[in-house]
mmCIF file of C-alpha atoms in Angstrom:
data_model
loop_
_atom_site.group_PDB
_atom_site.id
_atom_site.type_symbol
_atom_site.label_atom_id
_atom_site.label_comp_id
_atom_site.label_asym_id
_atom_site.label_seq_id
_atom_site.Cartn_x
_atom_site.Cartn_y
_atom_site.Cartn_z
ATOM 1 C CA UNK R 1 -75.913 64.945 -19.380
ATOM 2 C CA UNK R 2 -74.001 67.597 -21.236
ATOM 3 C CA UNK R 3 -71.924 70.225 -19.416
ATOM 4 C CA UNK R 4 -70.367 71.387 -22.720
ATOM 5 C CA UNK R 5 -67.506 73.722 -21.834
ATOM 6 C CA UNK R 6 -68.508 74.797 -18.332
ATOM 7 C CA UNK R 7 -65.689 74.738 -15.796
ATOM 8 C CA UNK R 8 -64.467 71.392 -14.428
ATOM 9 C CA UNK R 9 -66.202 71.950 -11.104
ATOM 10 C CA UNK R 10 -69.527 71.646 -12.909
ATOM 11 C CA UNK R 11 -68.454 68.119 -13.878
ATOM 12 C CA UNK R 12 -67.369 67.448 -10.294
ATOM 13 C CA UNK R 13 -70.809 68.581 -9.062
ATOM 14 C CA UNK R 14 -72.491 66.352 -11.657
ATOM 15 C CA UNK R 15 -70.495 63.368 -10.409
ATOM 16 C CA UNK R 16 -71.387 64.189 -6.801
ATOM 17 C CA UNK R 17 -75.072 64.377 -7.808
ATOM 18 C CA UNK R 18 -74.942 60.842 -9.207
ATOM 19 C CA UNK R 19 -74.802 61.624 -12.918
ATOM 20 C CA UNK R 20 -73.541 58.595 -14.855
ATOM 21 C CA UNK R 21 -72.233 60.141 -18.093
ATOM 22 C CA UNK R 22 -70.856 63.585 -18.783
ATOM 23 C CA UNK R 23 -70.649 64.575 -22.438
ATOM 24 C CA UNK R 24 -68.264 67.457 -22.990
ATOM 25 C CA UNK R 25 -66.535 69.707 -25.460
ATOM 26 C CA UNK R 26 -63.606 72.019 -24.768
ATOM 27 C CA UNK R 27 -63.636 75.808 -24.591
ATOM 28 C CA UNK R 28 -62.070 77.818 -27.389
ATOM 29 C CA UNK R 29 -62.585 80.815 -29.642
ATOM 30 C CA UNK R 30 -62.921 78.683 -32.780
ATOM 31 C CA UNK R 31 -62.922 75.053 -33.840
ATOM 32 C CA UNK R 32 -59.123 74.843 -34.020
ATOM 33 C CA UNK R 33 -58.860 76.054 -30.429
ATOM 34 C CA UNK R 34 -61.585 73.655 -29.234
ATOM 35 C CA UNK R 35 -59.787 70.742 -30.909
ATOM 36 C CA UNK R 36 -56.416 71.773 -29.479
ATOM 37 C CA UNK R 37 -57.889 72.249 -25.995
ATOM 38 C CA UNK R 38 -59.759 68.934 -25.817
ATOM 39 C CA UNK R 39 -56.891 66.764 -24.451
ATOM 40 C CA UNK R 40 -55.985 69.083 -21.562
ATOM 41 C CA UNK R 41 -59.672 69.756 -20.872
ATOM 42 C CA UNK R 42 -60.190 65.997 -20.604
ATOM 43 C CA UNK R 43 -57.358 65.814 -18.048
ATOM 44 C CA UNK R 44 -58.924 68.655 -16.035
ATOM 45 C CA UNK R 45 -62.338 66.995 -15.991
ATOM 46 C CA UNK R 46 -60.830 63.654 -14.964
ATOM 47 C CA UNK R 47 -58.772 65.353 -12.242
ATOM 48 C CA UNK R 48 -61.878 66.648 -10.462
ATOM 49 C CA UNK R 49 -64.292 63.831 -11.361
ATOM 50 C CA UNK R 50 -62.576 60.481 -11.100
ATOM 51 C CA UNK R 51 -65.539 58.127 -11.440
ATOM 52 C CA UNK R 52 -68.069 59.634 -13.869
ATOM 53 C CA UNK R 53 -68.054 58.345 -17.453
ATOM 54 C CA UNK R 54 -66.518 61.075 -19.644
ATOM 55 C CA UNK R 55 -67.836 61.109 -23.232
ATOM 56 C CA UNK R 56 -65.632 63.466 -25.276
ATOM 57 C CA UNK R 57 -67.291 65.092 -28.281
ATOM 58 C CA UNK R 58 -64.954 64.934 -31.270
ATOM 59 C CA UNK R 59 -65.221 67.811 -33.715
ATOM 60 C CA UNK R 60 -65.833 66.784 -37.340
ATOM 61 C CA UNK R 61 -62.242 67.517 -38.521
ATOM 62 C CA UNK R 62 -61.007 65.116 -35.827
ATOM 63 C CA UNK R 63 -62.617 62.152 -37.610
ATOM 64 C CA UNK R 64 -62.266 63.260 -41.232
ATOM 65 C CA UNK R 65 -60.774 59.845 -42.017
ATOM 66 C CA UNK R 66 -60.403 56.653 -40.032
ATOM 67 C CA UNK R 67 -56.691 57.178 -39.306
ATOM 68 C CA UNK R 68 -57.192 60.695 -38.004
ATOM 69 C CA UNK R 69 -60.182 59.457 -35.981
ATOM 70 C CA UNK R 70 -58.124 56.721 -34.325
ATOM 71 C CA UNK R 71 -55.273 59.104 -33.542
ATOM 72 C CA UNK R 72 -57.535 61.736 -31.976
ATOM 73 C CA UNK R 73 -59.757 59.267 -30.128
ATOM 74 C CA UNK R 74 -56.690 57.459 -28.734
ATOM 75 C CA UNK R 75 -55.340 60.737 -27.387
ATOM 76 C CA UNK R 76 -58.632 61.538 -25.659
ATOM 77 C CA UNK R 77 -58.876 58.109 -24.100
ATOM 78 C CA UNK R 78 -55.246 58.254 -22.960
ATOM 79 C CA UNK R 79 -56.000 61.598 -21.294
ATOM 80 C CA UNK R 80 -58.931 60.147 -19.325
ATOM 81 C CA UNK R 81 -62.025 59.972 -21.550
ATOM 82 C CA UNK R 82 -64.052 56.781 -21.214
ATOM 83 C CA UNK R 83 -65.621 57.098 -24.659
ATOM 84 C CA UNK R 84 -65.772 59.425 -27.633
ATOM 85 C CA UNK R 85 -68.643 60.886 -29.628
ATOM 86 C CA UNK R 86 -67.914 61.472 -33.319
ATOM 87 C CA UNK R 87 -71.286 62.995 -34.315
ATOM 88 C CA UNK R 88 -72.446 61.506 -37.623
ATOM 89 C CA UNK R 89 -69.497 59.117 -37.997
ATOM 90 C CA UNK R 90 -69.551 56.855 -41.048
ATOM 91 C CA UNK R 91 -69.653 53.089 -40.575
ATOM 92 C CA UNK R 92 -66.160 52.451 -41.973
ATOM 93 C CA UNK R 93 -64.581 54.855 -39.474
ATOM 94 C CA UNK R 94 -66.740 53.574 -36.615
ATOM 95 C CA UNK R 95 -65.723 49.964 -37.298
ATOM 96 C CA UNK R 96 -62.050 50.982 -37.488
ATOM 97 C CA UNK R 97 -62.319 52.745 -34.124
ATOM 98 C CA UNK R 98 -64.096 49.780 -32.511
ATOM 99 C CA UNK R 99 -61.629 47.285 -33.987
ATOM 100 C CA UNK R 100 -58.856 49.327 -32.363
ATOM 101 C CA UNK R 101 -60.469 49.286 -28.902
ATOM 102 C CA UNK R 102 -61.952 52.786 -28.945
ATOM 103 C CA UNK R 103 -65.238 53.021 -27.061
ATOM 104 C CA UNK R 104 -67.716 55.036 -29.128
ATOM 105 C CA UNK R 105 -70.871 56.334 -27.473
ATOM 106 C CA UNK R 106 -72.692 57.921 -30.359
ATOM 107 C CA UNK R 107 -75.858 59.624 -31.476
ATOM 108 C CA UNK R 108 -78.899 59.059 -33.703
ATOM 109 C CA UNK R 109 -81.934 61.178 -34.479
ATOM 110 C CA UNK R 110 -81.541 64.957 -34.570
ATOM 111 C CA UNK R 111 -78.002 66.122 -35.120
ATOM 112 C CA UNK R 112 -76.514 68.788 -32.909
ATOM 113 C CA UNK R 113 -74.654 71.964 -33.728
ATOM 114 C CA UNK R 114 -73.917 73.134 -37.257
ATOM 115 C CA UNK R 115 -75.152 69.856 -38.722
ATOM 116 C CA UNK R 116 -78.770 70.810 -37.973
ATOM 117 C CA UNK R 117 -78.625 73.599 -40.566
ATOM 118 C CA UNK R 118 -78.947 71.161 -43.470
ATOM 119 C CA UNK R 119 -82.235 70.004 -41.927
ATOM 120 C CA UNK R 120 -83.550 73.512 -41.216
ATOM 121 C CA UNK R 121 -82.671 73.502 -37.513
ATOM 122 C CA UNK R 122 -83.773 71.259 -34.667
ATOM 123 C CA UNK R 123 -86.839 69.300 -35.736
ATOM 124 C CA UNK R 124 -88.488 66.167 -34.397
ATOM 125 C CA UNK R 125 -87.187 63.177 -36.387
ATOM 126 C CA UNK R 126 -88.889 59.913 -37.269
ATOM 127 C CA UNK R 127 -92.389 61.337 -37.750
ATOM 128 C CA UNK R 128 -93.198 59.023 -40.668
ATOM 129 C CA UNK R 129 -92.763 55.258 -40.869
ATOM 130 C CA UNK R 130 -90.041 55.702 -43.494
ATOM 131 C CA UNK R 131 -88.146 58.269 -41.381
ATOM 132 C CA UNK R 132 -88.490 56.085 -38.272
ATOM 133 C CA UNK R 133 -87.059 53.094 -40.141
ATOM 134 C CA UNK R 134 -84.121 55.220 -41.314
ATOM 135 C CA UNK R 135 -83.279 56.113 -37.705
ATOM 136 C CA UNK R 136 -83.660 52.467 -36.639
ATOM 137 C CA UNK R 137 -81.442 51.327 -39.542
ATOM 138 C CA UNK R 138 -78.755 53.825 -38.562
ATOM 139 C CA UNK R 139 -78.923 52.810 -34.888
ATOM 140 C CA UNK R 140 -78.760 49.107 -35.765
ATOM 141 C CA UNK R 141 -75.824 49.617 -38.160
ATOM 142 C CA UNK R 142 -73.995 51.671 -35.555
ATOM 143 C CA UNK R 143 -74.471 48.872 -33.021
ATOM 144 C CA UNK R 144 -73.320 46.210 -35.486
ATOM 145 C CA UNK R 145 -70.200 48.228 -36.345
ATOM 146 C CA UNK R 146 -69.064 48.571 -32.748
ATOM 147 C CA UNK R 147 -70.874 51.504 -31.160
ATOM 148 C CA UNK R 148 -71.168 50.703 -27.449
ATOM 149 C CA UNK R 149 -74.102 53.020 -26.655
ATOM 150 C CA UNK R 150 -75.988 55.921 -28.157
ATOM 151 C CA UNK R 151 -78.166 58.913 -27.514
ATOM 152 C CA UNK R 152 -81.408 59.173 -29.462
ATOM 153 C CA UNK R 153 -82.594 62.753 -29.867
ATOM 154 C CA UNK R 154 -85.912 64.356 -30.774
ATOM 155 C CA UNK R 155 -87.781 61.219 -31.826
ATOM 156 C CA UNK R 156 -91.385 60.291 -30.997
ATOM 157 C CA UNK R 157 -91.897 58.033 -27.984
ATOM 158 C CA UNK R 158 -92.848 55.076 -30.203
ATOM 159 C CA UNK R 159 -89.618 55.333 -32.213
ATOM 160 C CA UNK R 160 -87.517 55.583 -29.045
ATOM 161 C CA UNK R 161 -89.347 52.588 -27.537
ATOM 162 C CA UNK R 162 -88.843 50.415 -30.617
ATOM 163 C CA UNK R 163 -85.144 51.243 -30.963
ATOM 164 C CA UNK R 164 -84.314 50.912 -27.249
ATOM 165 C CA UNK R 165 -86.101 47.559 -27.006
ATOM 166 C CA UNK R 166 -84.478 46.065 -30.129
ATOM 167 C CA UNK R 167 -80.855 47.093 -29.546
ATOM 168 C CA UNK R 168 -78.583 45.441 -26.999
ATOM 169 C CA UNK R 169 -76.482 48.582 -26.391
ATOM 170 C CA UNK R 170 -77.646 51.281 -23.942
ATOM 171 C CA UNK R 171 -79.873 53.939 -25.514
ATOM 172 C CA UNK R 172 -80.174 57.314 -23.769
ATOM 173 C CA UNK R 173 -83.048 59.636 -24.754
ATOM 174 C CA UNK R 174 -82.823 63.405 -25.066
ATOM 175 C CA UNK R 175 -86.112 65.162 -25.831
ATOM 176 C CA UNK R 176 -87.343 61.775 -27.028
ATOM 177 C CA UNK R 177 -89.219 60.088 -24.189
ATOM 178 C CA UNK R 178 -90.004 56.420 -24.274
ATOM 179 C CA UNK R 179 -88.413 53.302 -22.847
ATOM 180 C CA UNK R 180 -84.771 54.276 -23.186
ATOM 181 C CA UNK R 181 -82.172 53.072 -20.702
ATOM 182 C CA UNK R 182 -81.584 56.613 -19.455
ATOM 183 C CA UNK R 183 -82.229 60.247 -20.163
ATOM 184 C CA UNK R 184 -79.915 63.100 -21.035
ATOM 185 C CA UNK R 185 -80.289 66.534 -19.533
ATOM 186 C CA UNK R 186 -78.638 69.354 -21.471
ATOM 187 C CA UNK R 187 -77.573 72.211 -19.210
ATOM 188 C CA UNK R 188 -78.780 74.809 -21.730
ATOM 189 C CA UNK R 189 -82.276 73.325 -21.367
ATOM 190 C CA UNK R 190 -82.001 73.109 -17.585
ATOM 191 C CA UNK R 191 -81.153 76.800 -17.272
ATOM 192 C CA UNK R 192 -83.534 77.993 -19.999
#
């Protein structure tokens, strides 16, 4: 579930509706503002929703190197996040975060936001056997380097099934179908 930067009462309503995980970013006019606002936004979300799992989306500059990633992730977790999402994190940084007790709930398959531009926008991933194996390899390596759970996005049902059945961490599907452990509903999709 992804409330992005809607007001904290949206997160409170999600918790009351029985949503398990809320993935969020912070409001801001530009990336610097969103990064600066993320700690206090985390506090606000935790204040109104005490029990839902908060998965804070880290902006790319926040995990530019493993030391910066640990500093920023530690701040978010100290402010009330239960896990962090560094979209497209490298294995060295992921392992460093995990070794330092940071819970990373990550992402495989289609990338979100500006990162989709290098692929020509949102496109279904894993359509060929080679592409499916690349997604599986990434998911497996993420798991082995400490990722505690992941979303798989825009993959065929067969790819989602194979990955969710082989990994021991929770796998949540978004626009992927299959035998995942859960499904993600993005509010932009919900409201058209």
